Tab-separated table of C-alpha atoms and ligand atoms in Angstrom:
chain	number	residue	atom	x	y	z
A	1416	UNK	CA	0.000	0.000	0.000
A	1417	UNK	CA	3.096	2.343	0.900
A	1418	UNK	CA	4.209	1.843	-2.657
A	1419	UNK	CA	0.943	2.666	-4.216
A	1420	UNK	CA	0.312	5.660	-2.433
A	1421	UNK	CA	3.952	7.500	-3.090
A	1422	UNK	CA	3.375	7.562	-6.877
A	1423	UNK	CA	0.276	8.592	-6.998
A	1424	UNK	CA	-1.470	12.253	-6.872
A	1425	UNK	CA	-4.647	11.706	-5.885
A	1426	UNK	CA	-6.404	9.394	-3.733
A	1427	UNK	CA	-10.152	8.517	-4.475
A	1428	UNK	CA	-12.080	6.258	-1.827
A	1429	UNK	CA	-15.005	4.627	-3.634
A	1430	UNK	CA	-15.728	3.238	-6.887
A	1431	UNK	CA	-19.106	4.254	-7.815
A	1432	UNK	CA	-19.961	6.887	-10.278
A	1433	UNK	CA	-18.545	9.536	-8.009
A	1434	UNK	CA	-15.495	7.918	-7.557
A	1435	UNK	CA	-15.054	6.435	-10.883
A	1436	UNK	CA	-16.262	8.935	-13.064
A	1437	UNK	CA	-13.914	11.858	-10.455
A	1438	UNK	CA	-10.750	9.055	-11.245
A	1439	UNK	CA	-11.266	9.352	-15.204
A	1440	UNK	CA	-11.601	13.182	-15.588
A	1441	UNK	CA	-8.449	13.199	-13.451
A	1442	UNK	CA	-6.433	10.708	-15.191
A	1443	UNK	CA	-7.346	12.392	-18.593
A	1444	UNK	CA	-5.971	15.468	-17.426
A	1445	UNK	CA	-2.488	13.935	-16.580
A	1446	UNK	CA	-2.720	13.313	-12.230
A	1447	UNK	CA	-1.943	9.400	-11.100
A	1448	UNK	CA	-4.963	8.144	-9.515
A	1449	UNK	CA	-5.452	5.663	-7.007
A	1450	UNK	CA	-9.294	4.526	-5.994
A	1451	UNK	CA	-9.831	2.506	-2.814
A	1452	UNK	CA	-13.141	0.481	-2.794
A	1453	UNK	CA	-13.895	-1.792	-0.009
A	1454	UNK	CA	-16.022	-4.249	-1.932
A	1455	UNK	CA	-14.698	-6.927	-3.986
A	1456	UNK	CA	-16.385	-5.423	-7.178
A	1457	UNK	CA	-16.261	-2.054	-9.081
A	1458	UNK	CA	-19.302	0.052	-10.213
A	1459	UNK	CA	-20.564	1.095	-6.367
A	1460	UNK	CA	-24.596	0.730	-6.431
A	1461	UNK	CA	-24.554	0.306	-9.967
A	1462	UNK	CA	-23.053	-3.335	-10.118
A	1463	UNK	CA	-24.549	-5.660	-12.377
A	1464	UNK	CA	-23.436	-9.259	-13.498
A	1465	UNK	CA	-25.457	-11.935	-15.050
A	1466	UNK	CA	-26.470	-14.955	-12.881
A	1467	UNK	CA	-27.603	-18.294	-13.477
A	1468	UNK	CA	-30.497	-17.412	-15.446
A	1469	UNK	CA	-28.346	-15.783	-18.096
A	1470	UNK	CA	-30.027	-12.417	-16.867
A	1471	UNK	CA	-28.019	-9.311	-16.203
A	1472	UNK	CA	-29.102	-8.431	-12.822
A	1473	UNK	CA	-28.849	-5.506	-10.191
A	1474	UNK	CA	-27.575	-6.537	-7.262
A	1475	UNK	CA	-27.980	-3.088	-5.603
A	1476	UNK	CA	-31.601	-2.345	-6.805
A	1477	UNK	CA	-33.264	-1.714	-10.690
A	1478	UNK	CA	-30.629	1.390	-12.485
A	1479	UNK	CA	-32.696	3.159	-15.139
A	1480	UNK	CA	-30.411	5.848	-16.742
A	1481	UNK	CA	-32.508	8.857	-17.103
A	1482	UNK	CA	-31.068	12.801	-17.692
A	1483	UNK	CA	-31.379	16.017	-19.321
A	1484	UNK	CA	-27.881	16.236	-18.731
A	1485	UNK	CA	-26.308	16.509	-22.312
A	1486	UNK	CA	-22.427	16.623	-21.135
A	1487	UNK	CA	-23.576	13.461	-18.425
A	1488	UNK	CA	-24.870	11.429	-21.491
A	1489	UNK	CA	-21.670	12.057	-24.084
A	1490	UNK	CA	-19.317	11.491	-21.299
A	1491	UNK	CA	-20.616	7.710	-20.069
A	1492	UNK	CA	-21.639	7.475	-24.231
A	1493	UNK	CA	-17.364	7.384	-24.875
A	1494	UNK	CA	-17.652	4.308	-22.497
A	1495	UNK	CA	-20.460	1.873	-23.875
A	1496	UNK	CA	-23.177	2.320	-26.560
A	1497	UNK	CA	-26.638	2.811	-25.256
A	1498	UNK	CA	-29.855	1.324	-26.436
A	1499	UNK	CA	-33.190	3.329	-26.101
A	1500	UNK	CA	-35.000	2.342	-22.952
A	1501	UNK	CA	-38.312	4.031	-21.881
A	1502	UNK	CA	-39.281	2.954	-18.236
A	1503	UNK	CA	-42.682	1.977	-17.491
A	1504	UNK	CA	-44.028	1.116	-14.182
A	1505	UNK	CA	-47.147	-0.623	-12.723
A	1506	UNK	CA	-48.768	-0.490	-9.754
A	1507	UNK	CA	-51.223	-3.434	-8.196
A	1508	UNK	CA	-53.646	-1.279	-6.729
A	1509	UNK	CA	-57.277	-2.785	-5.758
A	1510	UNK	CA	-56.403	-6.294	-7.529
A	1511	UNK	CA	-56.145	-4.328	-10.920
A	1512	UNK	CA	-52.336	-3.238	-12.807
A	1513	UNK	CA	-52.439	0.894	-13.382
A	1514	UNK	CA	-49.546	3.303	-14.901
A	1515	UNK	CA	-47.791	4.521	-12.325
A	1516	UNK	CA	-46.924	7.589	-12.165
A	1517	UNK	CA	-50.722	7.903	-11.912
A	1518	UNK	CA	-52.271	9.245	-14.777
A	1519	UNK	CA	-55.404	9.691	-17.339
A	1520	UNK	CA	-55.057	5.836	-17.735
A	1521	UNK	CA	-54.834	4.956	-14.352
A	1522	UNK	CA	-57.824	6.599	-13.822
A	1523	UNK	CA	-60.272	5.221	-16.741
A	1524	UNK	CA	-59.225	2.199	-15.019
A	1525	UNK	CA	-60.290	2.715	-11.450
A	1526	UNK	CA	-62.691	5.481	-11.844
A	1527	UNK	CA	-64.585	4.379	-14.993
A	1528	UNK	CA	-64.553	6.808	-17.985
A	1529	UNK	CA	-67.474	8.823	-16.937
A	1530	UNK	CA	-65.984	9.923	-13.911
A	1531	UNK	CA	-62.866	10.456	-15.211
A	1532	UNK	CA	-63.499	12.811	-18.276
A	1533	UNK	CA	-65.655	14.851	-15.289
A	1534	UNK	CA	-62.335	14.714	-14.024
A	1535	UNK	CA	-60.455	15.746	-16.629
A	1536	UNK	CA	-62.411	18.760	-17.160
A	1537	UNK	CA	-62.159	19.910	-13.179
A	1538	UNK	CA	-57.797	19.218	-14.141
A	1539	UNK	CA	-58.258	21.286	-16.366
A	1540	UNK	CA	-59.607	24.198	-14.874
A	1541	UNK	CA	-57.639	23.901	-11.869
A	1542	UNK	CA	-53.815	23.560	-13.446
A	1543	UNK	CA	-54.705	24.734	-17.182
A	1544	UNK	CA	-52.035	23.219	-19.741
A	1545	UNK	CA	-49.779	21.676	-17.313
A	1546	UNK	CA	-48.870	18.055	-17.634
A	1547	UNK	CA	-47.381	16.889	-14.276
A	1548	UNK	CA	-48.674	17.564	-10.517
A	1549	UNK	CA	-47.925	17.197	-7.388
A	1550	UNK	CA	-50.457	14.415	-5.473
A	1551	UNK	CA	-50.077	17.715	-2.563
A	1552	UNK	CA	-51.419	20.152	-5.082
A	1553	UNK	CA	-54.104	17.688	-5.905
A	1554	UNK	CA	-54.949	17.820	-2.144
A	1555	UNK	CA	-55.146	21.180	-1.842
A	1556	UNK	CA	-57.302	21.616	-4.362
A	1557	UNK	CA	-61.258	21.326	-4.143
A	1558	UNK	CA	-64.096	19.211	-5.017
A	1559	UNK	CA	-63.393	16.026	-7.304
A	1560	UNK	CA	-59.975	17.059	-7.671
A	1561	UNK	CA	-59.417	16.918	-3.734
A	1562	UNK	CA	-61.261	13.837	-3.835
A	1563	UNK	CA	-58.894	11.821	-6.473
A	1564	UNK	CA	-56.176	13.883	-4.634
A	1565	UNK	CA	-57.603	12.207	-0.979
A	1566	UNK	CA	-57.571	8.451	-3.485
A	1567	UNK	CA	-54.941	8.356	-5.288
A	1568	UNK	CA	-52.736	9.712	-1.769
A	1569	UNK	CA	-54.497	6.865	-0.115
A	1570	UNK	CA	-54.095	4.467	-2.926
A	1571	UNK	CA	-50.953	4.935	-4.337
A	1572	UNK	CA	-48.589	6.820	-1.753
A	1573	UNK	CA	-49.695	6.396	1.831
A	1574	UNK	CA	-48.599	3.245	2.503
A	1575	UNK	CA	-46.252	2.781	0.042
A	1576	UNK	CA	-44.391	5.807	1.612
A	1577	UNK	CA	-45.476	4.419	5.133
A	1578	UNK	CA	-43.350	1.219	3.644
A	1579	UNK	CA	-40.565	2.490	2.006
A	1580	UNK	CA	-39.827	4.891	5.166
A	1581	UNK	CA	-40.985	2.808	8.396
A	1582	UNK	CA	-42.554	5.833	9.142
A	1583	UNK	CA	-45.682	7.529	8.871
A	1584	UNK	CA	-46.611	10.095	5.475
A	1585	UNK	CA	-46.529	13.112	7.868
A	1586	UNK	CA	-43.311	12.862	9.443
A	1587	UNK	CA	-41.826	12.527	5.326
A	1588	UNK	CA	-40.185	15.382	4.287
A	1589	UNK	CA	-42.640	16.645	1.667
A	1590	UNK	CA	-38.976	16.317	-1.271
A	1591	UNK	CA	-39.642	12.542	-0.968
A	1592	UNK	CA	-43.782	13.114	-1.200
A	1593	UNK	CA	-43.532	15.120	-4.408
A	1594	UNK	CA	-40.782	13.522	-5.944
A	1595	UNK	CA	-43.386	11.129	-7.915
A	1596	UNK	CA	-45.577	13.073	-9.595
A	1597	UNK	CA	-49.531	12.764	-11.291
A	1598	UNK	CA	-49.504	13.024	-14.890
A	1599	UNK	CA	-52.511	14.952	-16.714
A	1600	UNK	CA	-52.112	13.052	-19.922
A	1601	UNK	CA	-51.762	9.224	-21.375
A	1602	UNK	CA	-47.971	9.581	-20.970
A	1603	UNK	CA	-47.202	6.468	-18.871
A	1604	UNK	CA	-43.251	6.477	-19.127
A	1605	UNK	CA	-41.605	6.892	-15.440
A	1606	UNK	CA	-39.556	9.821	-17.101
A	1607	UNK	CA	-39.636	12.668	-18.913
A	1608	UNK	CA	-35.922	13.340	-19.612
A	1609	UNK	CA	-34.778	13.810	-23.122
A	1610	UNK	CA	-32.009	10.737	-22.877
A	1611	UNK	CA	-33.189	7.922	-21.538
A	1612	UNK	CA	-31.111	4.450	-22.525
A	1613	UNK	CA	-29.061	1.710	-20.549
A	1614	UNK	CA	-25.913	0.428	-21.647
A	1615	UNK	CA	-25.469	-2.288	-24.321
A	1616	UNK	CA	-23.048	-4.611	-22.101
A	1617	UNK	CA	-24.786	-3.339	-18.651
A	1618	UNK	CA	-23.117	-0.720	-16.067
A	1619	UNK	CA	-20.637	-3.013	-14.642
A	1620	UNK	CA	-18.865	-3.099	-18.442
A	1621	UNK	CA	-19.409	0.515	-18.749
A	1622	UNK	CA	-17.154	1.329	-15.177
A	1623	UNK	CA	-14.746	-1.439	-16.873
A	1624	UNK	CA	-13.710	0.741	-19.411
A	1625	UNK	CA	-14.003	4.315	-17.822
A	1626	UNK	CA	-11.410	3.025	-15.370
A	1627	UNK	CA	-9.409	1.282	-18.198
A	1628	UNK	CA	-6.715	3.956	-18.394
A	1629	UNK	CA	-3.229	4.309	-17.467
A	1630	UNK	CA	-3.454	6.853	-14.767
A	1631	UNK	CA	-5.774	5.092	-13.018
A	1632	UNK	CA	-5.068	1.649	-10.370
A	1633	UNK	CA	-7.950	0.142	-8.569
A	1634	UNK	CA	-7.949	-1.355	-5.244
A	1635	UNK	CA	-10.638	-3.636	-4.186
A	1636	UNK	CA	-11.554	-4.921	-1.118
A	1637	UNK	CA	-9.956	-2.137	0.747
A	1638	UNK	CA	-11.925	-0.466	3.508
A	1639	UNK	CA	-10.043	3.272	3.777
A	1640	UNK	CA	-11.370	3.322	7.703
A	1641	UNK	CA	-8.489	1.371	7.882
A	1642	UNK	CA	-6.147	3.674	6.322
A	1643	UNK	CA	-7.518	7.107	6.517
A	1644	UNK	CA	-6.990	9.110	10.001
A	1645	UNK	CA	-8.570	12.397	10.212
A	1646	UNK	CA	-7.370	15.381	12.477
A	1647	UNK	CA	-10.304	17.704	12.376
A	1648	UNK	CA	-8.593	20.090	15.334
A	1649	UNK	CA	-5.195	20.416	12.622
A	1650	UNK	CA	-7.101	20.032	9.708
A	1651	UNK	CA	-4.847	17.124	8.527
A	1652	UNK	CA	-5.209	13.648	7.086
A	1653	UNK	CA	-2.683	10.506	7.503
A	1654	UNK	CA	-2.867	8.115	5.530
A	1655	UNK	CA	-1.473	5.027	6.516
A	1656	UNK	CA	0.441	6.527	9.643
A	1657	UNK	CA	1.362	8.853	7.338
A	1658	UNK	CA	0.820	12.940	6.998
A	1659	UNK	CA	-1.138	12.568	3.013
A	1660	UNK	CA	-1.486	16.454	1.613
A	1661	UNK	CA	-2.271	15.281	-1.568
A	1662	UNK	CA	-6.437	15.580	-2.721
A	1663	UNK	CA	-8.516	12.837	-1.388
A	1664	UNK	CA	-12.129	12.847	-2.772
A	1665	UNK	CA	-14.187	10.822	-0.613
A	1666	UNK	CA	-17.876	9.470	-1.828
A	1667	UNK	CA	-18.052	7.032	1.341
A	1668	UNK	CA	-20.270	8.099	4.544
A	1669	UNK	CA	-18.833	11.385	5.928
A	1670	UNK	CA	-19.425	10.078	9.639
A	1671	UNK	CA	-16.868	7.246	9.028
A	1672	UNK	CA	-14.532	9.395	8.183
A	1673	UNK	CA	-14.246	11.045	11.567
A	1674	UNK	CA	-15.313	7.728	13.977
A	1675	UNK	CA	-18.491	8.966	13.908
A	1676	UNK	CA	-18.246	11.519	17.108
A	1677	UNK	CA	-21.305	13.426	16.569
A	1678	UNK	CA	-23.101	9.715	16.135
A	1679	UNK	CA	-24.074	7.799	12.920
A	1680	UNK	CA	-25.851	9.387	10.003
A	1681	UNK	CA	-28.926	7.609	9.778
A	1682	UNK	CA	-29.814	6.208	6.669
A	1683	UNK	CA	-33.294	3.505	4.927
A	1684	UNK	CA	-31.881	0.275	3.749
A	1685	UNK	CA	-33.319	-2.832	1.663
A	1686	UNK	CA	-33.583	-6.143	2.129
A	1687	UNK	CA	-33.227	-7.247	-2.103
A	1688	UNK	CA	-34.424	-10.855	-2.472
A	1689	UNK	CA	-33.720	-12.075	-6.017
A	1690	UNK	CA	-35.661	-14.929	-7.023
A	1691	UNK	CA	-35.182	-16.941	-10.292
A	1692	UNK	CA	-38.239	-18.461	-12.486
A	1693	UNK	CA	-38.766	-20.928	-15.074
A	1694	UNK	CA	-41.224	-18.602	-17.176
A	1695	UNK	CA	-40.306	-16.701	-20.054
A	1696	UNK	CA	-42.510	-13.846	-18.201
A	1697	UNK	CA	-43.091	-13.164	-14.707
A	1698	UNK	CA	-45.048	-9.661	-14.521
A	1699	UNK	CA	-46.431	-7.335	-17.884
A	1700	UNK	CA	-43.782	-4.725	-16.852
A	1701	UNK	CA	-40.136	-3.968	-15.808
A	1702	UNK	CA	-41.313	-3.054	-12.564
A	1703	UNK	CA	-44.645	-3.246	-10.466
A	1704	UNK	CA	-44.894	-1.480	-7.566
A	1705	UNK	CA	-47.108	-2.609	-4.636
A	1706	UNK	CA	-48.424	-0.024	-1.853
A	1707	UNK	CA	-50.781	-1.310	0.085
A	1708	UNK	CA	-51.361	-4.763	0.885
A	1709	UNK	CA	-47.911	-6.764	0.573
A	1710	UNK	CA	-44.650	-6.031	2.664
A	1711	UNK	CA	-42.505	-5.140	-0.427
A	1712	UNK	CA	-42.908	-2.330	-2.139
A	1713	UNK	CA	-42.291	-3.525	-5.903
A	1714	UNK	CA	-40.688	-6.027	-8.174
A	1715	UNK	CA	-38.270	-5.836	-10.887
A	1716	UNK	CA	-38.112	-8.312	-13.772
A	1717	UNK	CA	-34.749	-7.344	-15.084
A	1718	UNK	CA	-35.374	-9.157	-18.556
A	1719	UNK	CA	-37.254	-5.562	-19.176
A	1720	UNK	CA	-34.661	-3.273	-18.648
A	1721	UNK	CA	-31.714	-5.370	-20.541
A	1722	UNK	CA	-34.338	-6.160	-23.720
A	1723	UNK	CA	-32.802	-9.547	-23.186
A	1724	UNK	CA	-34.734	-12.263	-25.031
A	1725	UNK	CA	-34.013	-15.222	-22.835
A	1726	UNK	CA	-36.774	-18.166	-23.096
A	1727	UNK	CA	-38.525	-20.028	-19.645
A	1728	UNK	CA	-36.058	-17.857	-18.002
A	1729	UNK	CA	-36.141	-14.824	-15.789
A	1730	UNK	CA	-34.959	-13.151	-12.751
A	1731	UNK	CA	-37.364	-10.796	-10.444
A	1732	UNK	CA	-36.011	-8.591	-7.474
A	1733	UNK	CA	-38.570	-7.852	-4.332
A	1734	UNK	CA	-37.734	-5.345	-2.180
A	1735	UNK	CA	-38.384	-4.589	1.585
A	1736	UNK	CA	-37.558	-1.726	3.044
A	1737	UNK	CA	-36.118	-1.840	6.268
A	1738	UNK	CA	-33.897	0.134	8.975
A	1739	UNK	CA	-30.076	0.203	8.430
A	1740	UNK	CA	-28.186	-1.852	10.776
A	1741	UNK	CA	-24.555	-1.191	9.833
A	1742	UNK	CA	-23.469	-4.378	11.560
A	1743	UNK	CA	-26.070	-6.976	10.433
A	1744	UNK	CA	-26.142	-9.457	8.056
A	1745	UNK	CA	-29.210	-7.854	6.253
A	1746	UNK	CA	-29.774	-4.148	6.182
A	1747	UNK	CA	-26.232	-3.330	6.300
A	1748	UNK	CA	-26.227	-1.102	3.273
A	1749	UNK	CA	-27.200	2.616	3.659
A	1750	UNK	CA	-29.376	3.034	0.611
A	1751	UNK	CA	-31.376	6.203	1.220
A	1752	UNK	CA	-30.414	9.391	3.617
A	1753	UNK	CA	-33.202	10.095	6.047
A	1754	UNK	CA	-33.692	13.338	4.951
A	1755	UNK	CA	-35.015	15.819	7.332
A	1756	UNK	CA	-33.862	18.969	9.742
A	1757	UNK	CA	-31.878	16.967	12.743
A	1758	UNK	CA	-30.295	14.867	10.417
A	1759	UNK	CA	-29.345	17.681	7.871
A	1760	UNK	CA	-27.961	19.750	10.891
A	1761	UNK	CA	-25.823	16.453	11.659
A	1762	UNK	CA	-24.599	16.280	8.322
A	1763	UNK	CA	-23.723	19.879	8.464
A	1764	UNK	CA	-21.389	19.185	11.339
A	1765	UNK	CA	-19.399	16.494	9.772
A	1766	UNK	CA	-19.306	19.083	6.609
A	1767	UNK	CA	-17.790	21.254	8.704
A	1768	UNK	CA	-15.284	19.384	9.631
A	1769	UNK	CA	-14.799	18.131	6.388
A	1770	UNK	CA	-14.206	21.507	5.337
A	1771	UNK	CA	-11.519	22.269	7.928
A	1772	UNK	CA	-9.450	20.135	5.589
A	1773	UNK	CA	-8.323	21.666	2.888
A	1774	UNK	CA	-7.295	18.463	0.732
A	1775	UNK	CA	-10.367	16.966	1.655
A	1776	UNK	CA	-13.192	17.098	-0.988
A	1777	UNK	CA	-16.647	14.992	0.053
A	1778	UNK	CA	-18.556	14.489	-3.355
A	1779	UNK	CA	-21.229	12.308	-3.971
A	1780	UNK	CA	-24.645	10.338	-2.746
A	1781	UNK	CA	-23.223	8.948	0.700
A	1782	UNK	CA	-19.991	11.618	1.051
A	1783	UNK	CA	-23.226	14.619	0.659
A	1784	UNK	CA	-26.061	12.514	2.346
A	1785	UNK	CA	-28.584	13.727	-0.436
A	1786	UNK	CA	-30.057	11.410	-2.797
A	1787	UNK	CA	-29.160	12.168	-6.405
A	1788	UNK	CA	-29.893	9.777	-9.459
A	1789	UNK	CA	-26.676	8.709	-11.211
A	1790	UNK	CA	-26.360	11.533	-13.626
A	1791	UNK	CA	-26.249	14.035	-11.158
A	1792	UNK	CA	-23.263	12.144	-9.730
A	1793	UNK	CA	-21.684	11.904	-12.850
A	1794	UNK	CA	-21.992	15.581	-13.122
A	1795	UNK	CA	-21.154	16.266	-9.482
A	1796	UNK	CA	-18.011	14.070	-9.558
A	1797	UNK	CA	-16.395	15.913	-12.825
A	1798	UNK	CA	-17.300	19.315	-11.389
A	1799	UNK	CA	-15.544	18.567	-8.719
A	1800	UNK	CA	-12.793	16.707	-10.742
A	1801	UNK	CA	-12.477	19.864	-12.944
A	1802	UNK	CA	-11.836	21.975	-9.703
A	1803	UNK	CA	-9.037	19.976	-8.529
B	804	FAD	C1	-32.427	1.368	-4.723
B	804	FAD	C2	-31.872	2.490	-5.556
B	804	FAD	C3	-32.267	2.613	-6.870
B	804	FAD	C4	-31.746	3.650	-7.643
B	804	FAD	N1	-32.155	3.748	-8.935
B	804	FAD	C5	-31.669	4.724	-9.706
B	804	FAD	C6	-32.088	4.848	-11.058
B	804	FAD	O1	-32.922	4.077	-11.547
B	804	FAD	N2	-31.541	5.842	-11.814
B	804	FAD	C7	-30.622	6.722	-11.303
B	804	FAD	O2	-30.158	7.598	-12.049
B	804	FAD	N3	-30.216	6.629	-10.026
B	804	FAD	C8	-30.701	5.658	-9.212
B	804	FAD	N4	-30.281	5.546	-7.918
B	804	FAD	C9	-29.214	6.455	-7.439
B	804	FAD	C10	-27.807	5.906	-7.774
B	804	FAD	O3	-27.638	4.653	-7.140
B	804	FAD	C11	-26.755	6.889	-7.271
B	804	FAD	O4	-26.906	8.127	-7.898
B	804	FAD	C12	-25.317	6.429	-7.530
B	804	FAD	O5	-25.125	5.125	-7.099
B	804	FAD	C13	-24.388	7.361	-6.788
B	804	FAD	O6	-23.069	6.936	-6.945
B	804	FAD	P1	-22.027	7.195	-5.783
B	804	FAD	O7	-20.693	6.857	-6.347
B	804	FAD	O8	-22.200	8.549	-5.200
B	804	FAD	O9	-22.434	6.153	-4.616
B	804	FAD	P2	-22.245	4.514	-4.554
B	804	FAD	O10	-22.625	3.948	-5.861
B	804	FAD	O11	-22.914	4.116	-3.345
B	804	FAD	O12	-20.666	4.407	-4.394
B	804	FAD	C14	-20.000	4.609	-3.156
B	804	FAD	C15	-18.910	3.579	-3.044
B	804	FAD	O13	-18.120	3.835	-1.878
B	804	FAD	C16	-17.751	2.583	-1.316
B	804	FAD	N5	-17.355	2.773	0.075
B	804	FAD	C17	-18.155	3.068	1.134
B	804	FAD	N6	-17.423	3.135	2.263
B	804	FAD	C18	-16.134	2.870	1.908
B	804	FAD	C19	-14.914	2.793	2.632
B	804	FAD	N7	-14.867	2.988	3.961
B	804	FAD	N8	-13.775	2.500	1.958
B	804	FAD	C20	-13.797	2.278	0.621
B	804	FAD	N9	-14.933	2.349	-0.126
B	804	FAD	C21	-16.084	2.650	0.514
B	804	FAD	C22	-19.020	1.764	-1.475
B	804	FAD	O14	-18.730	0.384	-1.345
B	804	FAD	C23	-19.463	2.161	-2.874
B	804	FAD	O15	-18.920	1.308	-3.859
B	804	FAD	C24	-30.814	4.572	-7.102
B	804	FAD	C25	-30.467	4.465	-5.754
B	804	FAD	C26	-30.994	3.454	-4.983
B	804	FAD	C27	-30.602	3.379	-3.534
């Protein structure tokens, strides 16, 4: 490790977009790179592989690629080719599949047509030309639009939030309740971004070659809490034993990297049960979401998202939400920050001390504790790398 670290001039602990995408945008501007990932595998959350089924699988959760982000898209384009992909999603709601995001659809199918062109017409009037809502704004409006508002809250979010949380809707932070929105239309795809695709080979190919360059050396399996020593009070770092003054960009938890005085940041996690079948098809969409009655809160058939043609084959993820337990065999991933005033404030204090030192540079999902898709990581990370 001694050897690694005298050649190099910059360090970069983790190897998912952040950290990979940060090491390339470096190493094509000339610095030596070393990354420092503690799992035995590349690619962070994005990791993909193909199991037993022949089915290219997530092993962190479904990755749709999704941006607006023109720069985001060429950059990860020089690294694989991409193949359209327009997400759709279902939800089981009242024993019957419906678009999700909710929409026009949805709601001929639960309400009936009747009722929902008297709908329309009161959508209309209340939010003119626009073609995406909040399920809030629905509430606050009046009459039948309050009262699909009050349904489709009930229906569609309140225990599906309840789920995904452990927590009830109130206590969300209203981000998370208007992240998905209602759509005033027949458009049924997940997203509206200009690009969206996935890449040919999958994402774990794609990191393959963006860290396929001569600058840049990889080491897996490699926790940096080992190596990594933080004086907040001198604003100094040792690596190793060792005073390091070179950059570091960390995308790991920020608590870690100061033992975690103020406490740990508290995070959702998953429990991500993969299950193979002998069926060609297992659900009529990529994924199906389910908010009310079962303890997951959706499945992914993976087959959709690859286009992979694959006969009396397929692979399906469920997924349970549940608390983070950093030392337990399940839960042990922090998947989503908890995002809310006391734990923003105790972010802000390991940011702070982050900030006391000056070769330190936290960038990234976990480093920031925000939640950001992947192409605002890209984008983050070669910011950032740019900067340096
Ligand atoms: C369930 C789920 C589904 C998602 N779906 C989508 C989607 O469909 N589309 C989309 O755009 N975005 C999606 N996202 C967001 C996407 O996963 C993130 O934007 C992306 O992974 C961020 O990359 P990152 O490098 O910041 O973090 P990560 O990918 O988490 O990388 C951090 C890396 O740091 C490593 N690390 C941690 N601690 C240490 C340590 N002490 N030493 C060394 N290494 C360490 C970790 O092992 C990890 O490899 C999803 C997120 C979740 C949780």
């Amino acid at each position: 490790m001694e050897n690694m670290i005298k050649d190099i001039d910059i360090l970069v602990i983790g190897c998912g977009f952040s950290g990979a995408a940060a090491a390339r945008r470096l190493a094509e501007n000339g610095l030596k790179v070393l990354v420092i990932e503690k799992r035995e595998h590349i690619a962070g959350n994005m990791f993909d592989y193909t199991d037993k089924n022949g089915v290219l699988a997530h092993r962190y959760g479904p990755h749709i690629f999704h941006t607006n982000d023109k720069s985001v898209f060429e950059f990860l384009s020089r690294f694989s080719d991409f193949v359209p992909y327009e997400h759709r999603v279902l939800g089981r709601i009242d024993g019957q599949y419906v678009p999700i995001p909710f929409n026009f659809k949805s709601m001929d199918i639960l309400f009936g047509r009747e009722k929902t062109q008297r709908l329309k017409t009161a959508l209309k009037e209340a939010f003119g030309n626009r073609e995406r809502v909040t399920v809030t704004e629905l509430l606050s409006g009046s009459g039948e639009v309050k009262a699909a508002g009050k349904f489709i809250f009930e229906k569609v979010f309140l225990h599906y939030t309840a789920k995904q949380w452990g927590m009830p809707p109130e206590k969300v932070d209203k981000s998370v309740l208007s992240r998905v929105p209602v759509v005033l239309g027949y458009d049924d795809r997940y997203f509206s971004d200009t690009f969206q695709f996935m890449p040919a080979g999958g994402f774990t190919r794609l990191f393959e070659k963006m860290l396929d360059h001569e600058n840049i050396t990889v080491k897996l399996q490699c926790d940096a809490q080992r190596f990594v020593k933080t004086d907040a009070a001198h604003g100094t770092v040792e690596f190793n034993g060792v005073p390091f003054t070179k950059p570091i960009i960390w995308t790991a938890p920020p608590d870690d990297l100061f033992g975690c005085v103020y406490g740990k940041l508290p995070y959702r996690s998953l429990d991500l049960v993969l299950e193979r079948h002998h069926e060609t098809t297992y659900q009529p969409a990529a994924v199906v979401n389910y908010p009310n009655e079962e303890d997951f809160t959706r499945i992914t058939e993976f087959k959709y998202l690859t286009g992979q043609k694959i006969d009396g084959a397929t692979t399906i993820m469920k997924e349970y939400p549940m608390p983070y337990l950093p030392e337990a065999e399940k839960g042990n991933i922090p998947y989503y920050p908890i995002i809310g005033e006391e734990n923003s404030a105790l972010f802000n204090r390991y940011a702070e001390l982050a900030s006391g030192i000056k070769n330190l540079h936290l960038c990234g999902r976990l480093a920031q504790y925000r939640y950001c898709n992947m192409d605002g990581a890209v984008a983050g990370a070669l910011a950032l790398a740019d900067n340096i």
